[in-house]
XYZ file of C-alpha atoms in Angstrom:
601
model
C 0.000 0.000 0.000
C 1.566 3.353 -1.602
C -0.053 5.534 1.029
C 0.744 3.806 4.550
C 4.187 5.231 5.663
C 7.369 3.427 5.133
C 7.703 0.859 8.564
C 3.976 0.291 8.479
C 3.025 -2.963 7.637
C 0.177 -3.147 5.268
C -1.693 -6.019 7.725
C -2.741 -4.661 10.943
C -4.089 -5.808 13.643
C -7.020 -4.569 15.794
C -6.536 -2.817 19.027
C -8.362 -0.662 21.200
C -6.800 2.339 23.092
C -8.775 2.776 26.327
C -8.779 6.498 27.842
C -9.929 6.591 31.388
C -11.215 10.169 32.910
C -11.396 10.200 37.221
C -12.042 13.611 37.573
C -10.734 16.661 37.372
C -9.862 19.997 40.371
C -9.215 23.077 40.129
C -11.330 24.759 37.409
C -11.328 28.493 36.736
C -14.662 30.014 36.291
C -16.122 30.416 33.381
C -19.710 32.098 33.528
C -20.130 35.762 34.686
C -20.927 36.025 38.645
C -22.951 38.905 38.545
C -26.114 36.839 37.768
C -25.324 34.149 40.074
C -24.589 36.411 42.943
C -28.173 38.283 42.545
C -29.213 34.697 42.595
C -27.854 33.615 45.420
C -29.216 37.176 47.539
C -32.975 36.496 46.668
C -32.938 32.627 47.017
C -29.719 31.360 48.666
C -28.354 29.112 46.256
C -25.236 28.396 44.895
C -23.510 27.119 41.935
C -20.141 26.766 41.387
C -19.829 29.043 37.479
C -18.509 26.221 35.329
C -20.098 23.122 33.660
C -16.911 21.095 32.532
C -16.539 17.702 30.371
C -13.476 16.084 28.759
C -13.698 15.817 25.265
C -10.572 13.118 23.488
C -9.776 13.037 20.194
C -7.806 10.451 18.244
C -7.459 8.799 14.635
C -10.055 11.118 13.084
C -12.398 10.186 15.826
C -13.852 12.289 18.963
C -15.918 11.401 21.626
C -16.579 13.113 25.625
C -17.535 12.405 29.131
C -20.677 13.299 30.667
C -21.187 16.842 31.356
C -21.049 17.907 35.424
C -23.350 20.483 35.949
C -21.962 23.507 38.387
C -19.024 21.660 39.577
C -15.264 23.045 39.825
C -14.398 19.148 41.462
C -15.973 17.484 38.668
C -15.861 13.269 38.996
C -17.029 11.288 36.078
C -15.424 8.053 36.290
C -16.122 6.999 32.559
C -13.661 5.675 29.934
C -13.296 6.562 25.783
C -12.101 3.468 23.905
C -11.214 4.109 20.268
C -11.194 0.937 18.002
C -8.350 1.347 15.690
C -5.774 -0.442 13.421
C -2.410 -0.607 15.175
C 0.119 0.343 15.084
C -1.929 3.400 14.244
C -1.388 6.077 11.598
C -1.980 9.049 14.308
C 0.844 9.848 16.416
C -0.997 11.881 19.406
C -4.051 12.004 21.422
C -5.475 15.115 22.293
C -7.448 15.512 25.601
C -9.660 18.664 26.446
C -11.188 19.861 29.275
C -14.120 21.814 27.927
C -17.289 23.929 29.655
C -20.328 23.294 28.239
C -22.316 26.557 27.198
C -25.715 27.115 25.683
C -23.816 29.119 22.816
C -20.697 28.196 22.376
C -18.759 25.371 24.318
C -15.197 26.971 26.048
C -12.188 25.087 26.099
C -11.135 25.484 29.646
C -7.107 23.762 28.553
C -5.730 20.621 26.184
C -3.054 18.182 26.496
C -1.546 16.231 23.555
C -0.355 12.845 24.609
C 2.512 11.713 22.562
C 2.067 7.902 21.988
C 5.922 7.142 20.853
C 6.864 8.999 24.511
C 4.541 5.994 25.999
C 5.506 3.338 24.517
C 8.426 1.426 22.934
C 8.610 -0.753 19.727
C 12.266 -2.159 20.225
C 12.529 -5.965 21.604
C 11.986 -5.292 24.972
C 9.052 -2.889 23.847
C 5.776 -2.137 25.101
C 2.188 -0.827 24.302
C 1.141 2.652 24.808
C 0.174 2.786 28.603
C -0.218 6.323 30.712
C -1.336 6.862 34.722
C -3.343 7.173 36.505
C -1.653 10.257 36.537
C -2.544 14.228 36.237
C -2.234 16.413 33.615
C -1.549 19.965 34.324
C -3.482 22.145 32.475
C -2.090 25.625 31.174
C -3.818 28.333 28.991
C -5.122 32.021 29.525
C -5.514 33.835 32.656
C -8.013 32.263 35.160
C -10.093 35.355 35.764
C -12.904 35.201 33.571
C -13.411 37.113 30.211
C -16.099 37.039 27.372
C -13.800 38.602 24.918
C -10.996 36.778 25.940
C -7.930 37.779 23.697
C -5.617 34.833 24.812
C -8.150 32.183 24.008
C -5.920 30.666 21.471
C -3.670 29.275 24.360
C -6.279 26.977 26.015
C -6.394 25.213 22.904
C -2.699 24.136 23.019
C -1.147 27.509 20.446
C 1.535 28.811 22.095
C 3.022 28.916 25.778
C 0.067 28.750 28.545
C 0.682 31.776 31.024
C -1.457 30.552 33.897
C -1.968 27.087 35.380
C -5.689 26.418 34.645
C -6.773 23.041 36.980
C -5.647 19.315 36.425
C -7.206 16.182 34.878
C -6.974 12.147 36.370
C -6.769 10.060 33.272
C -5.189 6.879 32.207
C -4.415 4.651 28.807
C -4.022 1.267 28.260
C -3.967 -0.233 24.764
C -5.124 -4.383 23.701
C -4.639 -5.730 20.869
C -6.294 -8.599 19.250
C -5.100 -11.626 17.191
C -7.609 -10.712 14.791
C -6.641 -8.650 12.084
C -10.691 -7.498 11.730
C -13.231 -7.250 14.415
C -17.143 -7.058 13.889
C -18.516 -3.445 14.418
C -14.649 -2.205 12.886
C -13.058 1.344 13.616
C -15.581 3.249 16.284
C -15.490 4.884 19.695
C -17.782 4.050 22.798
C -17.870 5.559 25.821
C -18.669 3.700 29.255
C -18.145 3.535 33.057
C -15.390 3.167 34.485
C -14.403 1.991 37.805
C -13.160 4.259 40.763
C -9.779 4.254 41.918
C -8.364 5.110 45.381
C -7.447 8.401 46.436
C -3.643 7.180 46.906
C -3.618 5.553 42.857
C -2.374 9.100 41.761
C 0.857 9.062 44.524
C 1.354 9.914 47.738
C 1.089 13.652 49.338
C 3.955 15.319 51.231
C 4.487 18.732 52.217
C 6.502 20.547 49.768
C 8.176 24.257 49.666
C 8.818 26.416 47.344
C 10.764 29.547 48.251
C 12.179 32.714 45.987
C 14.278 35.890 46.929
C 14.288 38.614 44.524
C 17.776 40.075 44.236
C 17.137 42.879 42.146
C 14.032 44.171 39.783
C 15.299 46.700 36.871
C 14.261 47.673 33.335
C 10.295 48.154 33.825
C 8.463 49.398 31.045
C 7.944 52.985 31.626
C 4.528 52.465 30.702
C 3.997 50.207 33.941
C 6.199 52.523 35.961
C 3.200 55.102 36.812
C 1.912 52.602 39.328
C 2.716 50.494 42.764
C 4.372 47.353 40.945
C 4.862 43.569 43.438
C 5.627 40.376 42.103
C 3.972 37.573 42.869
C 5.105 33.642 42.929
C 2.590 31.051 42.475
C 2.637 27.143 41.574
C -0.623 25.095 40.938
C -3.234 27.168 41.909
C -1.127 27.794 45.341
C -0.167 31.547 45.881
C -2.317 32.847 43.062
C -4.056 35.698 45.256
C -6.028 37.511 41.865
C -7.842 34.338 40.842
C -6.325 30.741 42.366
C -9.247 29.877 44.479
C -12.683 29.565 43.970
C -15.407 28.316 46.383
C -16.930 25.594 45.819
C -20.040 24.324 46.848
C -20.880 20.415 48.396
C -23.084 19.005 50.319
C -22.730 17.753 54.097
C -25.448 15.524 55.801
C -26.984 16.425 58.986
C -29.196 14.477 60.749
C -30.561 13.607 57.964
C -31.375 16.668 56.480
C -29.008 18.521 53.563
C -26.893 21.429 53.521
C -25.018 23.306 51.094
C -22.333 25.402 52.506
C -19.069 27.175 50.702
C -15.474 25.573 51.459
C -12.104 25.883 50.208
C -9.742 23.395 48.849
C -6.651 22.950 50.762
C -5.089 26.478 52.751
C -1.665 26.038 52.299
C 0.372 28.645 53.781
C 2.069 31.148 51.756
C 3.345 34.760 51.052
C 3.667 34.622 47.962
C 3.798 38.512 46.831
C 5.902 40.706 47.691
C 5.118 44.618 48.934
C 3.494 46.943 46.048
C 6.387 49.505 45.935
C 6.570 52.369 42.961
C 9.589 52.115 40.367
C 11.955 54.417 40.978
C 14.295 56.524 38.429
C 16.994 59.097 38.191
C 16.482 59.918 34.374
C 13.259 58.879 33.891
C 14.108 56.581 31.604
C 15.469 53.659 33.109
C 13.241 52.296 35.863
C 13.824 49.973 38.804
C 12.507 49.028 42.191
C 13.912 50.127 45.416
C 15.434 46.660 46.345
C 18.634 47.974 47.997
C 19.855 46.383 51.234
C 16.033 44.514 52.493
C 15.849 41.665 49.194
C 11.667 40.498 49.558
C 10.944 37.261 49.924
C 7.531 34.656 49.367
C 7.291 31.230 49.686
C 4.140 28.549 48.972
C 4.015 25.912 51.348
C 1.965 23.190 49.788
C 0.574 19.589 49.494
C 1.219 17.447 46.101
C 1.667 13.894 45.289
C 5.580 12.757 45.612
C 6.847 12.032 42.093
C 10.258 13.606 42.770
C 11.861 10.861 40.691
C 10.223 11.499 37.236
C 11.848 14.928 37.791
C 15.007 14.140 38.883
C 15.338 11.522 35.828
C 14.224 14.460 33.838
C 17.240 16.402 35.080
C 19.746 13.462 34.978
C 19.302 13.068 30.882
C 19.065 16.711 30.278
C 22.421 17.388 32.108
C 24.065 14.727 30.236
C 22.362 15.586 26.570
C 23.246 19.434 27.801
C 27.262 18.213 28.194
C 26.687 16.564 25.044
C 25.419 18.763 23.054
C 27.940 21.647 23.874
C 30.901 19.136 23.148
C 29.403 18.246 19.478
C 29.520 21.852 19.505
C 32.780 22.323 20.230
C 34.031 20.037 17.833
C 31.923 21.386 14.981
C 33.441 25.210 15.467
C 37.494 22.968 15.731
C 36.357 21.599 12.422
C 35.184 25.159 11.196
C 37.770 27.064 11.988
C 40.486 24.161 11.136
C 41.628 23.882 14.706
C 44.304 21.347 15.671
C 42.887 18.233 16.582
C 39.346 18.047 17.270
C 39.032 14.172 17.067
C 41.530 14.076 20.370
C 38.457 16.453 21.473
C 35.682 14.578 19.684
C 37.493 11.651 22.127
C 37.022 13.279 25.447
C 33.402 14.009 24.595
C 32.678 10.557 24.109
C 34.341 9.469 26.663
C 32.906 11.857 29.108
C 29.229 10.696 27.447
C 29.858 6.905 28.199
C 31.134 7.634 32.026
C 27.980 9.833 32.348
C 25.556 7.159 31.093
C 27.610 4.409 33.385
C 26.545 6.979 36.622
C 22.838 6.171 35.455
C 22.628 2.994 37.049
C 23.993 4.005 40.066
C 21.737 7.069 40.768
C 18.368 5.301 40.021
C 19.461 2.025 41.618
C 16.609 1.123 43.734
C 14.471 3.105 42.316
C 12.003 1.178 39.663
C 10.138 -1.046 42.425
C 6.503 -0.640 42.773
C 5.918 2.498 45.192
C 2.728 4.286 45.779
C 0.914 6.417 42.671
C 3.864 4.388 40.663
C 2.478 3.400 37.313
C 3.112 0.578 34.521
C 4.825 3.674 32.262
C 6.916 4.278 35.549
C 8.502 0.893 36.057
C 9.024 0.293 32.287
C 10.287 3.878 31.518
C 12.788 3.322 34.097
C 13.684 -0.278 32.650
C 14.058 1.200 29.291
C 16.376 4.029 30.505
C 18.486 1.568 31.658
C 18.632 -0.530 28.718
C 19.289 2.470 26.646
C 22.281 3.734 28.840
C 23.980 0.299 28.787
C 23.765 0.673 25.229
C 25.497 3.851 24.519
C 28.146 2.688 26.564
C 28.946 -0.427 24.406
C 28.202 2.046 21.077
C 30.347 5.193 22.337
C 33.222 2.327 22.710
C 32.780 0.256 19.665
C 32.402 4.021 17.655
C 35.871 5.243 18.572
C 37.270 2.319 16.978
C 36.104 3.245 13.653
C 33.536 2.700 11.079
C 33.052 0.451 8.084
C 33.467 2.177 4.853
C 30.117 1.045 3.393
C 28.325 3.236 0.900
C 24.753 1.683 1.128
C 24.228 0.239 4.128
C 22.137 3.082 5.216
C 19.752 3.043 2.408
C 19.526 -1.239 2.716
C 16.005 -2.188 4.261
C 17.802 -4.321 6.411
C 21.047 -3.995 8.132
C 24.150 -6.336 8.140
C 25.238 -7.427 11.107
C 28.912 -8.828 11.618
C 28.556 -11.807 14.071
C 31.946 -14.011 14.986
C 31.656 -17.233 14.510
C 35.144 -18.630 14.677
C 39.091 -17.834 13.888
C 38.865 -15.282 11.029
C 35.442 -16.139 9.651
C 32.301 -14.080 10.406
C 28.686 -14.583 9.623
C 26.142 -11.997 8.150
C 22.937 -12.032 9.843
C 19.946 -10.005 8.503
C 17.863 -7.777 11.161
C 14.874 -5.870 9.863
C 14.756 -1.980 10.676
C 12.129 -0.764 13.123
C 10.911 2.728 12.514
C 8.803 5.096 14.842
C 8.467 8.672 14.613
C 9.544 10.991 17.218
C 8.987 15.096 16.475
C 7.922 14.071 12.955
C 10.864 12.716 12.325
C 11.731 8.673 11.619
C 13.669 7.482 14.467
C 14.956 3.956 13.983
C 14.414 1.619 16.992
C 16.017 1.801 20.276
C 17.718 -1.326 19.425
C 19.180 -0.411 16.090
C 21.844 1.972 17.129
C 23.939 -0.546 18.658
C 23.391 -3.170 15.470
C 24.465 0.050 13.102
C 27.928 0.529 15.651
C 28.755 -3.531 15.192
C 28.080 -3.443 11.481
C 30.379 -0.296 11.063
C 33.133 -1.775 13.269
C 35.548 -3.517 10.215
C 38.266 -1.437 10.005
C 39.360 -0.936 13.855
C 41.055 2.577 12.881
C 41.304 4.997 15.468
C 39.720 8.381 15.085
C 40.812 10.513 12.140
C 39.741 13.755 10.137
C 38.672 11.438 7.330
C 36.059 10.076 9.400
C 35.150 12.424 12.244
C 32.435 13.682 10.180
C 30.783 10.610 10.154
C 31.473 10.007 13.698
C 30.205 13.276 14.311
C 26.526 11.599 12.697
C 26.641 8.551 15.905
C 26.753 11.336 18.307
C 24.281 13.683 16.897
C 22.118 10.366 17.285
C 23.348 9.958 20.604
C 21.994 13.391 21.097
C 18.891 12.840 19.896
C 17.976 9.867 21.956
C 19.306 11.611 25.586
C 16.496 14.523 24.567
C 13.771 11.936 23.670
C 14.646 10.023 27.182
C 14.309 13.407 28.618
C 11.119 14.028 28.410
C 8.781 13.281 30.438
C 5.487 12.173 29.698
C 3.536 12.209 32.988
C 3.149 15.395 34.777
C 4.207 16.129 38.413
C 4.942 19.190 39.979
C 3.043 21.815 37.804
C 5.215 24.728 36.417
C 6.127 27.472 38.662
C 4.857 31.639 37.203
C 6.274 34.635 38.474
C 3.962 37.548 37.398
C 4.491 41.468 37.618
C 1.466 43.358 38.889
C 1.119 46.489 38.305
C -1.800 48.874 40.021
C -3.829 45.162 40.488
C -3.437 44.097 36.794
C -1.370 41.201 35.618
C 1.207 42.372 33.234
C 4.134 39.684 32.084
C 5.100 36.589 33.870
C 8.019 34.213 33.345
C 7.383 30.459 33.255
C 9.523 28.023 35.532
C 9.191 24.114 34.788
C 9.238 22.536 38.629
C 11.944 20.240 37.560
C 14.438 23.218 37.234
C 14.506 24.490 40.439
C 13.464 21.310 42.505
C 16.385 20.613 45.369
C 18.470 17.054 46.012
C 21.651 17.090 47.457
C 22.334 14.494 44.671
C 24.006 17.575 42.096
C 22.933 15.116 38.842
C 19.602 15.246 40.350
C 18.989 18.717 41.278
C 17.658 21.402 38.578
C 19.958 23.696 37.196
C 18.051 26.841 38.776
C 17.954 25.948 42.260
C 19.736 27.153 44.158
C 21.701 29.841 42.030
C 20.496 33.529 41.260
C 18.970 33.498 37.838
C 18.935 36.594 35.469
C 15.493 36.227 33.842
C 13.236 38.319 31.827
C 9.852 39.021 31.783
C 7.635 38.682 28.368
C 3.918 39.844 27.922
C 1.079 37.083 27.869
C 0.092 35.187 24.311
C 0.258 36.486 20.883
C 1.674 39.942 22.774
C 5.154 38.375 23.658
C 6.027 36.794 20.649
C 5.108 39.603 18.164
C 6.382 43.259 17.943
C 4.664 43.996 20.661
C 6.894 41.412 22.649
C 10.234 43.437 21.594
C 10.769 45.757 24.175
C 11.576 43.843 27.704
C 9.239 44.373 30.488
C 10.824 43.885 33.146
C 14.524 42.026 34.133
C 14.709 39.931 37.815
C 17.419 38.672 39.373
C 15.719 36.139 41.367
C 16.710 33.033 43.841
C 14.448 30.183 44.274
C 14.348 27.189 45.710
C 11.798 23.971 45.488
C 11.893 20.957 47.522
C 10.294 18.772 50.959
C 9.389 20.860 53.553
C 11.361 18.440 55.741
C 14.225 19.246 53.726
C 13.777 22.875 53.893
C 17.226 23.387 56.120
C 19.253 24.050 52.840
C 17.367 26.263 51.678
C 19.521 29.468 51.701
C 21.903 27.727 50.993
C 22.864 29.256 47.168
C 22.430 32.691 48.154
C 25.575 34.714 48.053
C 27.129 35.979 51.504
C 26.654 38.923 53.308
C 23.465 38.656 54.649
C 22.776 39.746 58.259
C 22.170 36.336 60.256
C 18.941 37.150 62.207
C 16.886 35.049 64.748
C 14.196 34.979 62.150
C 16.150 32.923 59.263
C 18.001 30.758 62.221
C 14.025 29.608 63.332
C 13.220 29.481 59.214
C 14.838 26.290 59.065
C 12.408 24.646 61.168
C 9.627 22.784 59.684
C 7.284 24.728 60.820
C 8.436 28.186 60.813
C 7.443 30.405 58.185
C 10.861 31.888 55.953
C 11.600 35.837 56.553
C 9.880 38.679 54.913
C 12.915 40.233 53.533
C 16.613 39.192 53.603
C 18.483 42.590 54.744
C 22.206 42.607 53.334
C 25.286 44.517 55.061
């Protein structure tokens, strides 16, 4: 068949992909409250303003959950299962959280689920699976707008600016022996059964802490007014728009109540003190931050998934050290430096002690734990796979390649195998393709078949072959960054936002992982705890066009993310010369809230 894509076979089996939806917390609204409030003043009732359901789409097909009438802690309990050929021709999932309206349905955030980042088609491969786990949902400001002009980012265009509420979902995938079922390619939807509160992970107590250094280069426009910052992850330490009531109802004697409650308090300052820019030329703007540095923190419950993070960091600090060696060698080679395959050497090297470390750092870490999932345990399997193999490739590489002209156009690859003195055997291995970033990416597998079948030669490394040296480790690359990435969320993203005169005006967006703490270094992000220069961009469209040009506003900012049992090392990245008071020795305790400003000598 001419129009299936080349690594598709043209028989396919039947499978179904099963998408589970729990439920769903921390909606924004979405109605206008003015008629609900005169509501509520004449009769007494109330509604929470949004009517959500999940809408998933898949394959050409679409198909949504029941909606939940007035409900920001929606719970449907219902599953979507897609009938479809596999392996199948559509390469993501997308999954909406949408309120229902009698005009026009909103779309309240959307998540695209990358099946080749949940799954794995090399010999120790396995099906698409997913969760139970939540997806963080990001989009347009929370506060409620019918003419909202950032709309475009709940439907997945461009970088969300505001964390918009979280989804419970899960996928499984079965296929049949069968290459044809009766009823063919359709979508159902149907109950599904409850899972426990502790399915999704354990809770613990974590802290999230920032110290702002310095604030300079504000917009003069914003400069007319009282300007504070404020820090905010999850819906925690949003004070504009992060919490809305929510109504339930509590038995009494057999009689019903409704009553207004909050989801968890968690304690926080998480803005600092509105304080006017200041200049001396009216023209370059900054805020009096002089000796007394503000502070906020969040304190705040969240399922414990620290490891999905730190694997996160792990892989990107090795694809990171690898990708600025390639780098170095490339400009060597451009500028017809001495020697870059002595440096080409070291970078290799340095890549194969890196992914030997792997093992070591995540030993003990792939048993079954609370809130663990299937993708868990074999994501951490296949990492470990995949870093034994670039060890045996980076080593069987700097011996040399065989000078072969077509065997990477051959539809199957040669494979050298020793049989005895002097005489070798040719086995063929088909090529397994699967597409990662719209690109063909062979199989996990492959890379170390394509290292045995170059080795021939045994010549060390030379400028007549660096360049196609240079190829392995640009694939080498490319795998770390795939590893990287996580597919199950954690720890939603952390926003920093400049208010000026009560208005939102730009924000900077922090992924958790960056700044979360572990006194492991390969573990720990590479913001924590180190004063970051960052800038400030405007929200949507507004940041990226002309618009987006001029910089709002530049902060030299410390933070810090980690346990709240953990919370003694803190300060520990901030530079010295801080006055020492009673009030940061008691911070380190558990329990004591951190200082309001940090005053330096």
């Amino acid at each position: 068949n001419l129009l299936l894509p080349e690594g598709i076979p043209a028989e396919r089996q039947m499978a179904q992909f099963v998408v589970k939806v729990y439920k769903a917390e921390g909606l924004p609204i979405m109605n206008s409250g003015m008629l609900a409030n005169v509501k509520k003043v004449f009769t007494g009732e109330v509604k929470d303003l949004v009517d959500p359901y999940v809408q998933v789409t898949f394959a050409g097909q679409k198909a949504h959950t029941t909606v939940k009438k007035h409900q920001y802690y929606p719970i449907w309990n219902e599953q979507i299962v897609f009938t479809e050929m596999f392996p199948p021709l559509c390469r993501r999932m997308k999954i909406e959280l949408r309120d229902k309206d009698s005009v026009l349905d909103d779309i309240i955030g959307t998540h695209f689920i990358d099946l080749s980042r949940i799954s794995n088609e090399g010999e120790c491969g396995f099906l698409p699976t997913f969760g139970p786990s939540w997806i963080n949902l990001y989009g347009s400001l929370r506060e409620y707008s019918a003419l909202d002009e950032h709309r475009e980012l709940n439907q997945g265009l461009g970088e969300g600016c505001m964390y918009r509420g979280r989804i419970l979902v899960a996928v499984k995938t079965d296929v049949s022996d069968s290459s044809m079922e009766s009823g063919g390619i359709n979508v159902e939807v149907e109950p599904a059964l409850p899972i426990s509160d502790s399915s999704a992970g354990r809770k613990e107590d974590f802290f999230l802490f920032g110290c702002v250094i310095s604030a300079g280069m504000i917009d003069k426009k914003t400069a007319d007014k009282p300007v504070n910052f404020e820090l905010s992850i999850g819906n925690k330490g949003n004070n504009v728009d992060g919490t809305n009531f929510h109504t339930v109802h509590k038995s009494f004697d057999s009689s019903d109540s409704e009553e207004e409650v909050q989801d968890d308090k968690p304690k926080f300052q998480s803005t600092t003190e509105p304080m006017k820019p200041v200049t001396s030329d009216k023209y370059y703007y900054h805020m009096p931050y002089y000796e007394k540095k503000p502070c906020v923190f969040v304190q705040f419950p969240w399922e414990d998934h620290r490891r999905r993070l730190y694997n996160q960091n792990i892989l990107g600090k090795i694809a990171d050290k690898l990708e600025e060696g390639l780098a170095q060698v490339n400009e060597m080679i451009s500028k017809e430096r001495p020697h870059p395959e002595k440096q080409f050497k070291k970078v290799m090297d340095d890549l194969s002690q890196a992914c030997s470390n792997v093992s070591k750092l995540t030993k003990g870490t792939g048993g079954s734990n609370a809130g663990k999932t299937k993708l868990d345990k074999e994501r951490h399997k296949l990492i470990l796979r995949e870093m034994e193999d670039i060890v045996d490739t980076v080593h069987e590489v700097l011996y040399g390649f065989r000078q072969s002209d077509d065997n990477d156009t051959q539809e199957e690859t040669d494979v050298p195998v020793k049989k005895k003195k002097g005489l070798k055997k040719v086995i063929k291995k088909p090529k397994v393709a699967v597409m990662i970033e719209d690109k063909p990416y062979e199989g996990y597998d492959h890379m170390a078949r394509q290292a045995r079948a170059m080795k021939a030669g045994r010549t060390v490394v030379t400028m007549a072959n660096l360049k196609e040296k240079m190829k392995a480790g640009r694939t080498f690359l490319q795998k770390l960054q795939h590893l990287a990435q996580e597919p199950q969320h954690n720890i939603p993203d952390v926003f920093l936002w400049m208010i000026s005169g009560g208005k939102r005006i730009a924000y900077y967006r922090i992924p958790a992982r960056k700044i979360l703490y572990s006194i492991v270094e390969e573990e720990r992000g590479s913001y924590c705890c180190k004063i970051q220069n960052i800038f400030l961009r405007l929200p949507g469209k507004k940041g990226t066009g002309p618009q987006g040009w001029g910089t709002q506003c530049k902060l030299q900012l410390y933070l810090w993310l980690g346990l709240t049992k953990h919370k003694k090392d803190y300060l520990s990245g901030l530079p010295t010369g801080y006055e020492l008071t009673k009030e940061i020795k008691q911070s380190i305790k558990i329990t004591a809230p951190p200082p309001a400003f940090i005053n330096y000598q």
